[in-house]
Amino acid sequence: MAIKITSVIKNSPAFHAGIRAGDMLLSLNGHMVHDVLDYMFYATEVNVKISVERDGCVINADAIKDEYDDLGLEFESFLMDKKQSCTNKCIFCFIDQMPPNMRETLYFKDDDARLSFLQGNYVTLTNLTQDDIDRIIQMRLNINISVHTTNPELRCKMMNNRFAGEKLDYLKQFAESGIAMNCQIVLCPGINDGRELERTLTDLGGLMPNIQSIAVVPVGVTSFRENLYPIEIFNKETASEVLDLVERFQKMFLEKYDTRLVFPADEFYVTAQRELPQGECYEDYCQYENGVGMLRSLADEFNSALELADEPTEEHITSIATGVAAYKFISELVEKVEKKWHNIKCNVYQIKNCFFGETITVSGLLTATDIITQLKGKPLGDKLILTTSMFIRDTDIFLDDLTVPDVEKALNVKIVIAQNDGFDLLDKILGV
């Protein structure tokens, strides 16, 4: 397989070796290059023999560099070939519950193992062959896995994929080869909770020390679940049952492995109306991106920032828009600011998710449409604070394709975007 080199970074090792844009990359140090993983793995050496095809001829060039430095080659796509889509039809898939007529890219179901290593994505393993597993083991790559259940029959049912159960054997192969794994369980009431969750946590615990962490997150159910498998959402009672079970396993794992290993998402505590655990209970916040410990981390950072901040000399009136789940939590943080400094006023607005349905309560799935509709005519002060989680990564675009300028124009207020960080949130409230 030959991959076209679109550009060569000036003064890079490949540039000095004479490689040109338009050359077709064939191999590195004699190894065929099929994608970005091959490229990164075989380019780590100090001396790299680059084989390319140019005008029908094979040219070999020697590049000299520091170990792990990039060669300086660029390709048409980051992965160097097409992204792999999901072959499952999971009964809980959020994309199947999306409203129609949205941007095409929002309907793409990613299940590409390479993005697990490079960007932290979670994959089901159903796309992988034994050759893929052998390559992962050879390259010593850590991987993030959507497990959901270790019951083979139930996994096939939940993923609507007859091969999903047998792919669980890959977990054992990874463990035996010393590959580190982070795992995710999307929990559906009455399906993979209760005894099934006990089985899954017991099985994953048996793969220690190669399981680094396990996140247990609640299924998301939108109002667009037409003709799909019937799934309930968690309520106060069922969320409490999950927390009781998980906390029991945490205690057991802590005694046996010196780590709690499994961590429930913040939504379970909010739904169960329970106090969040203290920061040390999240250890190194290894499942932060799965919504595990976000609220506790935000609170601890915010409280530290509040102690260190200088008293503001000017009056500030601002607003924050947040989802239903975090509303009470954010309001309590703001109350501390207003109590400490009487020249600071911050309105916290709870935005219900009418776009996806009111069963979706997290801030990360709010749309500009709902923000505009529900804040129209409300006192917003000098600015409206939104969080980065509401936007498509590295953009100012909401899920409904509206942008920050669209909201600013509709509400006649300046939008300020706060990071998911307590220090930055306080800075934005104080106008720093």
Coordinates of C-alpha atoms in Angstrom, one line a residue:
M1 CA 0.0 0.0 0.0
A2 CA 1.4 3.4 -1.0
I3 CA 0.3 6.6 0.7
K4 CA 0.6 10.0 -0.9
I5 CA 2.8 12.5 0.9
T6 CA 1.0 15.8 0.6
S7 CA 3.8 18.0 2.1
V8 CA 7.1 17.8 3.8
I9 CA 7.9 20.1 6.7
K10 CA 10.8 22.4 5.9
N11 CA 14.1 21.5 7.6
S12 CA 12.6 18.3 9.0
P13 CA 14.6 15.0 8.8
A14 CA 12.5 13.9 5.8
F15 CA 13.2 17.2 4.1
H16 CA 16.9 16.9 4.5
A17 CA 16.7 13.3 3.2
G18 CA 15.2 14.6 0.0
I19 CA 11.6 13.4 0.3
R20 CA 9.2 15.6 -1.7
A21 CA 5.5 16.4 -1.6
G22 CA 3.8 14.0 -4.1
D23 CA 6.0 11.0 -3.3
M24 CA 4.2 7.8 -2.4
L25 CA 5.4 6.4 0.9
L26 CA 6.0 2.7 0.7
S27 CA 7.9 1.6 3.9
L28 CA 10.0 2.7 6.9
N29 CA 13.0 0.6 7.7
G30 CA 11.6 -2.1 5.5
H31 CA 8.2 -2.2 7.2
M32 CA 5.1 -1.5 5.1
V33 CA 3.1 1.5 6.2
H34 CA -0.7 1.2 6.1
D35 CA -1.8 4.0 8.5
V36 CA -0.8 6.4 11.1
L37 CA 0.0 3.8 13.7
D38 CA 2.5 2.1 11.4
Y39 CA 4.0 5.5 10.6
M40 CA 4.4 6.5 14.2
F41 CA 5.7 3.1 15.4
Y42 CA 8.3 2.5 12.7
A43 CA 9.5 6.2 12.6
T44 CA 10.7 6.2 16.2
E45 CA 14.3 5.1 15.4
V46 CA 17.2 7.4 15.2
N47 CA 18.0 6.2 11.7
V48 CA 15.1 5.7 9.4
K49 CA 15.3 4.4 5.9
I50 CA 12.4 5.9 3.9
S51 CA 11.2 4.1 0.8
V52 CA 9.0 6.1 -1.6
E53 CA 7.8 5.8 -5.2
R54 CA 8.4 8.8 -7.4
D55 CA 7.6 8.9 -11.1
G56 CA 7.4 5.1 -11.2
C57 CA 10.7 4.5 -9.5
V58 CA 11.5 3.4 -6.0
I59 CA 13.8 5.7 -4.1
N60 CA 15.4 4.9 -0.7
A61 CA 16.5 7.8 1.5
D62 CA 18.1 7.8 5.0
A63 CA 16.7 10.2 7.6
I64 CA 18.7 10.9 10.8
K65 CA 16.9 12.4 13.8
D66 CA 16.5 12.2 17.6
E67 CA 14.5 9.2 18.9
Y68 CA 10.7 9.7 18.7
D69 CA 11.1 13.0 16.8
D70 CA 8.7 13.2 13.8
L71 CA 10.0 12.7 10.4
G72 CA 8.2 15.7 9.1
L73 CA 5.8 14.0 6.6
E74 CA 2.2 15.1 6.2
F75 CA -0.6 13.3 4.6
E76 CA -4.1 14.0 3.3
S77 CA -5.8 12.7 6.5
F78 CA -4.6 12.3 10.0
L79 CA -5.2 8.6 10.0
M80 CA -3.7 8.2 6.5
D81 CA -6.8 6.3 5.4
K82 CA -10.5 6.3 6.1
K83 CA -11.9 6.4 9.6
Q84 CA -13.5 3.1 10.6
S85 CA -17.2 3.2 11.3
C86 CA -19.1 1.2 13.9
T87 CA -20.6 -2.2 12.7
N88 CA -22.9 -2.5 15.7
K89 CA -26.5 -1.5 16.2
C90 CA -26.4 -0.9 19.9
I91 CA -29.8 -0.8 21.6
F92 CA -28.6 2.3 23.5
C93 CA -26.8 4.1 20.7
F94 CA -27.1 7.9 21.1
I95 CA -26.6 8.6 17.4
D96 CA -29.7 6.5 16.6
Q97 CA -31.6 8.9 18.8
M98 CA -30.5 12.1 17.1
P99 CA -33.1 14.4 15.4
P100 CA -33.1 14.5 11.6
N101 CA -31.6 17.1 9.3
M102 CA -28.5 17.8 11.4
R103 CA -24.9 18.0 10.1
E104 CA -23.9 14.7 8.4
T105 CA -20.8 14.3 10.5
L106 CA -22.9 14.1 13.7
Y107 CA -24.4 10.8 12.4
F108 CA -21.1 9.1 11.9
K109 CA -20.6 6.2 14.3
D110 CA -16.9 6.0 15.1
D111 CA -15.4 2.7 16.2
D112 CA -11.8 3.2 15.2
A113 CA -9.2 1.6 17.5
R114 CA -6.5 3.9 16.3
L115 CA -8.4 6.9 17.7
S116 CA -8.4 5.1 21.0
F117 CA -4.7 5.3 21.2
L118 CA -4.4 8.7 19.7
Q119 CA -7.4 10.6 21.1
G120 CA -8.7 8.5 23.9
N121 CA -11.8 7.3 22.1
Y122 CA -13.6 4.2 23.4
V123 CA -14.0 1.2 21.0
T124 CA -16.1 -2.0 21.1
L125 CA -13.4 -4.3 19.5
T126 CA -16.0 -5.6 17.1
N127 CA -14.1 -4.1 14.1
L128 CA -10.8 -5.8 15.1
T129 CA -9.4 -9.0 13.7
Q130 CA -6.7 -11.2 15.3
D131 CA -4.1 -9.5 13.1
D132 CA -5.2 -6.1 14.6
I133 CA -4.9 -7.5 18.1
D134 CA -1.4 -8.9 17.4
R135 CA -0.4 -5.5 16.1
I136 CA -1.7 -3.7 19.2
I137 CA 0.3 -6.1 21.4
Q138 CA 3.4 -5.8 19.3
M139 CA 3.3 -2.0 19.4
R140 CA 2.5 -2.1 23.2
L141 CA -0.5 0.3 22.8
N142 CA -2.9 1.0 25.6
I143 CA -6.5 0.9 24.6
N144 CA -9.9 2.3 25.8
I145 CA -12.7 -0.3 25.5
S146 CA -16.5 -0.1 25.6
V147 CA -17.3 -3.3 27.4
H148 CA -20.8 -2.8 28.7
T149 CA -21.1 -6.4 29.8
T150 CA -18.9 -9.5 30.0
N151 CA -21.8 -11.8 29.4
P152 CA -21.2 -12.9 25.8
E153 CA -24.9 -13.5 25.0
L154 CA -26.0 -10.2 26.5
R155 CA -23.2 -8.3 24.8
C156 CA -24.4 -9.7 21.4
K157 CA -28.0 -8.6 22.3
M158 CA -27.0 -5.1 23.5
M159 CA -24.8 -4.5 20.4
N160 CA -27.0 -6.3 17.9
N161 CA -23.8 -8.0 16.7
R162 CA -23.4 -11.7 16.7
F163 CA -19.6 -11.4 17.0
A164 CA -19.7 -9.0 20.0
G165 CA -19.5 -11.8 22.6
E166 CA -16.5 -13.6 21.2
K167 CA -14.6 -10.4 21.0
L168 CA -14.4 -10.4 24.8
D169 CA -11.5 -12.9 24.4
Y170 CA -9.4 -9.9 23.2
L171 CA -9.6 -8.5 26.8
K172 CA -7.8 -11.7 28.1
Q173 CA -5.2 -11.5 25.3
F174 CA -4.5 -7.9 26.2
A175 CA -4.2 -8.7 29.9
E176 CA -1.9 -11.6 29.3
S177 CA 0.3 -9.4 27.1
G178 CA 0.5 -6.6 29.6
I179 CA -1.6 -4.1 27.6
A180 CA -3.2 -1.5 29.8
M181 CA -7.0 -1.0 29.4
N182 CA -9.5 1.6 30.5
C183 CA -13.1 0.4 30.3
Q184 CA -16.5 1.9 29.9
I185 CA -19.9 0.5 30.8
V186 CA -23.0 2.2 29.5
L187 CA -25.6 1.1 32.0
C188 CA -29.2 0.4 31.0
P189 CA -31.8 -0.2 33.7
G190 CA -33.0 -3.8 33.8
I191 CA -30.6 -4.9 31.1
N192 CA -26.9 -4.8 32.2
D193 CA -27.3 -3.5 35.8
G194 CA -27.8 -5.4 39.0
R195 CA -26.4 -9.0 38.8
E196 CA -25.1 -8.4 35.3
L197 CA -23.1 -5.4 36.5
E198 CA -21.8 -7.5 39.4
R199 CA -20.6 -10.1 36.9
T200 CA -19.0 -7.5 34.6
L201 CA -17.1 -5.9 37.5
T202 CA -16.0 -9.2 38.9
D203 CA -14.7 -10.3 35.5
L204 CA -12.9 -7.1 34.8
G205 CA -11.4 -7.2 38.3
G206 CA -10.0 -10.6 37.4
L207 CA -7.9 -9.0 34.6
M208 CA -6.0 -6.8 37.1
P209 CA -3.4 -5.3 37.1
N210 CA -4.0 -4.5 33.4
I211 CA -7.4 -2.8 33.9
Q212 CA -6.5 0.8 34.7
S213 CA -10.0 2.1 35.4
I214 CA -13.7 1.4 34.7
A215 CA -16.4 4.1 34.2
V216 CA -20.0 3.3 34.8
V217 CA -22.2 5.8 33.0
P218 CA -26.0 6.0 32.6
V219 CA -27.7 5.5 29.2
G220 CA -28.9 8.7 27.6
V221 CA -32.4 8.6 26.2
T222 CA -33.7 11.3 23.9
S223 CA -37.2 12.1 22.7
F224 CA -36.3 10.7 19.2
R225 CA -36.3 6.9 20.2
E226 CA -38.9 6.0 17.6
N227 CA -39.1 2.3 16.7
L228 CA -36.0 1.6 18.9
Y229 CA -35.5 -0.9 21.7
P230 CA -37.4 0.3 24.8
I231 CA -35.1 1.6 27.4
E232 CA -35.9 3.3 30.7
I233 CA -33.9 6.0 32.3
F234 CA -32.5 5.9 35.9
N235 CA -34.5 7.4 38.7
K236 CA -33.6 8.2 42.3
E237 CA -34.1 4.6 43.5
T238 CA -32.4 2.8 40.6
A239 CA -29.5 5.3 40.6
S240 CA -29.0 4.7 44.3
E241 CA -28.9 0.9 43.7
V242 CA -26.2 1.4 41.2
L243 CA -24.2 3.6 43.6
D244 CA -24.6 1.0 46.4
L245 CA -23.3 -1.7 44.1
V246 CA -20.4 0.3 42.7
E247 CA -19.3 1.6 46.1
R248 CA -19.3 -2.0 47.4
F249 CA -16.9 -3.0 44.6
Q250 CA -14.8 0.1 45.2
K251 CA -14.2 -1.0 48.7
M252 CA -13.4 -4.5 47.7
F253 CA -11.0 -3.4 44.9
L254 CA -9.3 -0.9 47.2
E255 CA -8.5 -3.5 49.7
K256 CA -7.3 -6.0 47.1
Y257 CA -5.6 -3.8 44.5
D258 CA -5.0 -0.5 46.3
T259 CA -7.3 1.3 43.8
R260 CA -11.1 1.8 43.7
L261 CA -10.8 0.9 40.0
V262 CA -14.5 1.5 39.1
F263 CA -16.0 4.9 39.2
P264 CA -19.7 6.0 38.7
A265 CA -20.5 9.0 36.5
D266 CA -21.6 12.2 38.3
E267 CA -25.1 11.8 36.9
F268 CA -25.8 8.9 39.2
Y269 CA -25.1 11.1 42.3
V270 CA -27.2 13.9 40.9
T271 CA -30.1 11.6 40.1
A272 CA -29.9 9.8 43.4
Q273 CA -29.7 13.1 45.2
R274 CA -26.5 12.1 47.0
E275 CA -23.5 14.1 48.0
L276 CA -20.6 13.8 45.7
P277 CA -17.6 11.8 47.0
Q278 CA -14.5 13.8 48.1
G279 CA -11.7 14.4 45.6
E280 CA -9.5 11.6 46.8
C281 CA -12.2 9.1 45.9
Y282 CA -11.6 9.8 42.2
E283 CA -7.9 9.1 42.6
D284 CA -6.3 10.6 39.5
Y285 CA -9.6 11.5 37.8
C286 CA -8.7 8.9 35.1
Q287 CA -12.3 8.8 33.8
Y288 CA -12.8 12.6 33.8
E289 CA -13.8 12.7 30.1
N290 CA -16.5 10.2 30.8
G291 CA -18.2 12.6 33.2
V292 CA -16.7 11.0 36.3
G293 CA -15.6 13.5 38.9
M294 CA -16.1 16.6 36.8
L295 CA -18.4 18.2 39.4
R296 CA -16.1 17.4 42.3
S297 CA -13.0 18.6 40.5
L298 CA -14.8 21.8 39.5
A299 CA -15.9 22.5 43.1
D300 CA -12.5 21.9 44.6
E301 CA -10.8 24.1 42.1
F302 CA -13.5 26.8 42.5
N303 CA -13.2 26.8 46.3
S304 CA -9.4 27.0 46.0
A305 CA -9.7 29.9 43.6
L306 CA -12.1 31.7 45.8
E307 CA -9.7 31.6 48.7
L308 CA -6.8 32.9 46.6
A309 CA -8.7 35.6 44.6
D310 CA -8.3 39.3 45.3
E311 CA -11.4 41.2 46.2
P312 CA -12.9 42.7 43.1
T313 CA -12.9 46.5 43.1
E314 CA -15.7 46.9 40.6
E315 CA -19.3 45.7 40.4
H316 CA -19.9 42.8 38.1
I317 CA -23.3 41.5 36.9
T318 CA -23.1 38.3 34.8
S319 CA -25.0 35.2 34.1
I320 CA -24.3 31.4 33.6
A321 CA -26.4 29.0 31.5
T322 CA -26.1 25.4 32.5
G323 CA -28.0 22.1 32.2
V324 CA -30.6 20.8 34.6
A325 CA -28.2 18.2 36.2
A326 CA -25.6 20.8 37.2
Y327 CA -27.9 23.7 38.0
K328 CA -28.1 23.2 41.8
F329 CA -24.4 22.5 42.0
I330 CA -23.4 25.7 40.0
S331 CA -25.9 27.8 42.0
E332 CA -24.2 26.7 45.2
L333 CA -20.8 27.8 43.9
V334 CA -22.1 31.2 42.8
E335 CA -23.8 31.7 46.2
K336 CA -20.4 31.5 47.8
V337 CA -19.1 34.3 45.6
E338 CA -22.0 36.5 46.2
K339 CA -21.8 35.9 49.9
K340 CA -18.1 36.8 50.0
W341 CA -18.3 39.8 47.8
H342 CA -21.5 41.9 47.7
N343 CA -20.5 43.8 44.5
I344 CA -20.7 40.5 42.5
K345 CA -24.0 39.4 41.1
C346 CA -24.3 36.3 39.0
N347 CA -27.6 34.8 37.7
V348 CA -27.6 31.1 37.1
Y349 CA -30.1 29.8 34.6
Q350 CA -31.2 26.3 34.2
I351 CA -31.7 25.3 30.5
K352 CA -34.0 22.5 29.8
N353 CA -33.1 20.4 26.8
C354 CA -36.1 20.7 24.5
F355 CA -34.0 19.9 21.5
F356 CA -33.1 16.3 22.5
G357 CA -35.8 15.9 25.2
E358 CA -35.9 16.8 28.8
T359 CA -34.5 13.4 29.9
I360 CA -31.2 14.8 28.6
T361 CA -29.9 16.9 31.5
V362 CA -26.2 17.4 30.9
S363 CA -24.7 20.8 29.8
G364 CA -22.7 19.2 27.1
L365 CA -25.8 18.4 25.0
L366 CA -27.4 21.8 25.2
T367 CA -28.1 23.7 22.0
A368 CA -28.0 27.4 21.1
T369 CA -31.7 27.1 20.2
D370 CA -32.7 26.2 23.7
I371 CA -30.4 28.7 25.2
I372 CA -31.8 31.5 23.1
T373 CA -35.4 30.5 23.6
Q374 CA -35.2 30.2 27.3
L375 CA -33.1 33.2 28.0
K376 CA -34.8 35.7 25.7
G377 CA -35.8 38.7 27.8
K378 CA -34.1 37.5 31.0
P379 CA -31.6 39.8 32.8
L380 CA -28.2 38.6 31.7
G381 CA -26.0 41.4 32.9
D382 CA -22.7 42.3 31.1
K383 CA -22.1 38.8 29.8
L384 CA -23.3 35.2 29.6
I385 CA -20.9 32.5 30.6
L386 CA -21.1 29.1 28.7
T387 CA -18.8 26.2 29.1
T388 CA -16.6 24.5 26.4
S389 CA -18.5 21.3 26.8
M390 CA -21.5 22.9 24.9
F391 CA -19.4 23.2 21.7
I392 CA -18.1 20.9 19.0
R393 CA -14.4 20.3 19.9
D394 CA -12.1 23.3 19.1
T395 CA -15.0 25.4 17.6
D396 CA -17.6 27.9 18.7
I397 CA -20.3 25.8 17.0
F398 CA -23.2 24.3 19.0
L399 CA -24.8 20.9 18.1
D400 CA -27.6 22.6 16.2
D401 CA -25.0 24.4 14.0
L402 CA -25.6 27.9 15.5
T403 CA -22.5 29.7 16.7
V404 CA -21.5 32.1 19.5
P405 CA -22.1 35.2 17.3
D406 CA -25.6 33.8 16.6
V407 CA -26.4 33.7 20.3
E408 CA -24.8 37.0 21.0
K409 CA -27.0 38.6 18.4
A410 CA -30.2 36.9 19.5
L411 CA -29.7 37.8 23.2
N412 CA -27.8 41.0 22.8
V413 CA -25.1 40.0 25.2
K414 CA -21.5 39.1 25.1
I415 CA -20.7 35.4 25.3
V416 CA -17.8 34.3 27.4
I417 CA -16.6 30.7 27.2
A418 CA -15.3 29.1 30.4
Q419 CA -13.1 26.0 30.5
N420 CA -14.2 23.0 32.6
D421 CA -12.0 24.4 35.3
G422 CA -13.0 26.0 38.6
F423 CA -10.3 28.7 38.5
D424 CA -11.3 29.8 35.0
L425 CA -15.0 29.8 35.9
L426 CA -14.3 32.1 38.9
D427 CA -12.2 34.4 36.7
K428 CA -15.0 34.7 34.2
I429 CA -17.5 35.5 36.9
L430 CA -15.2 38.2 38.3
G431 CA -14.4 39.6 34.8
V432 CA -10.7 38.7 35.0

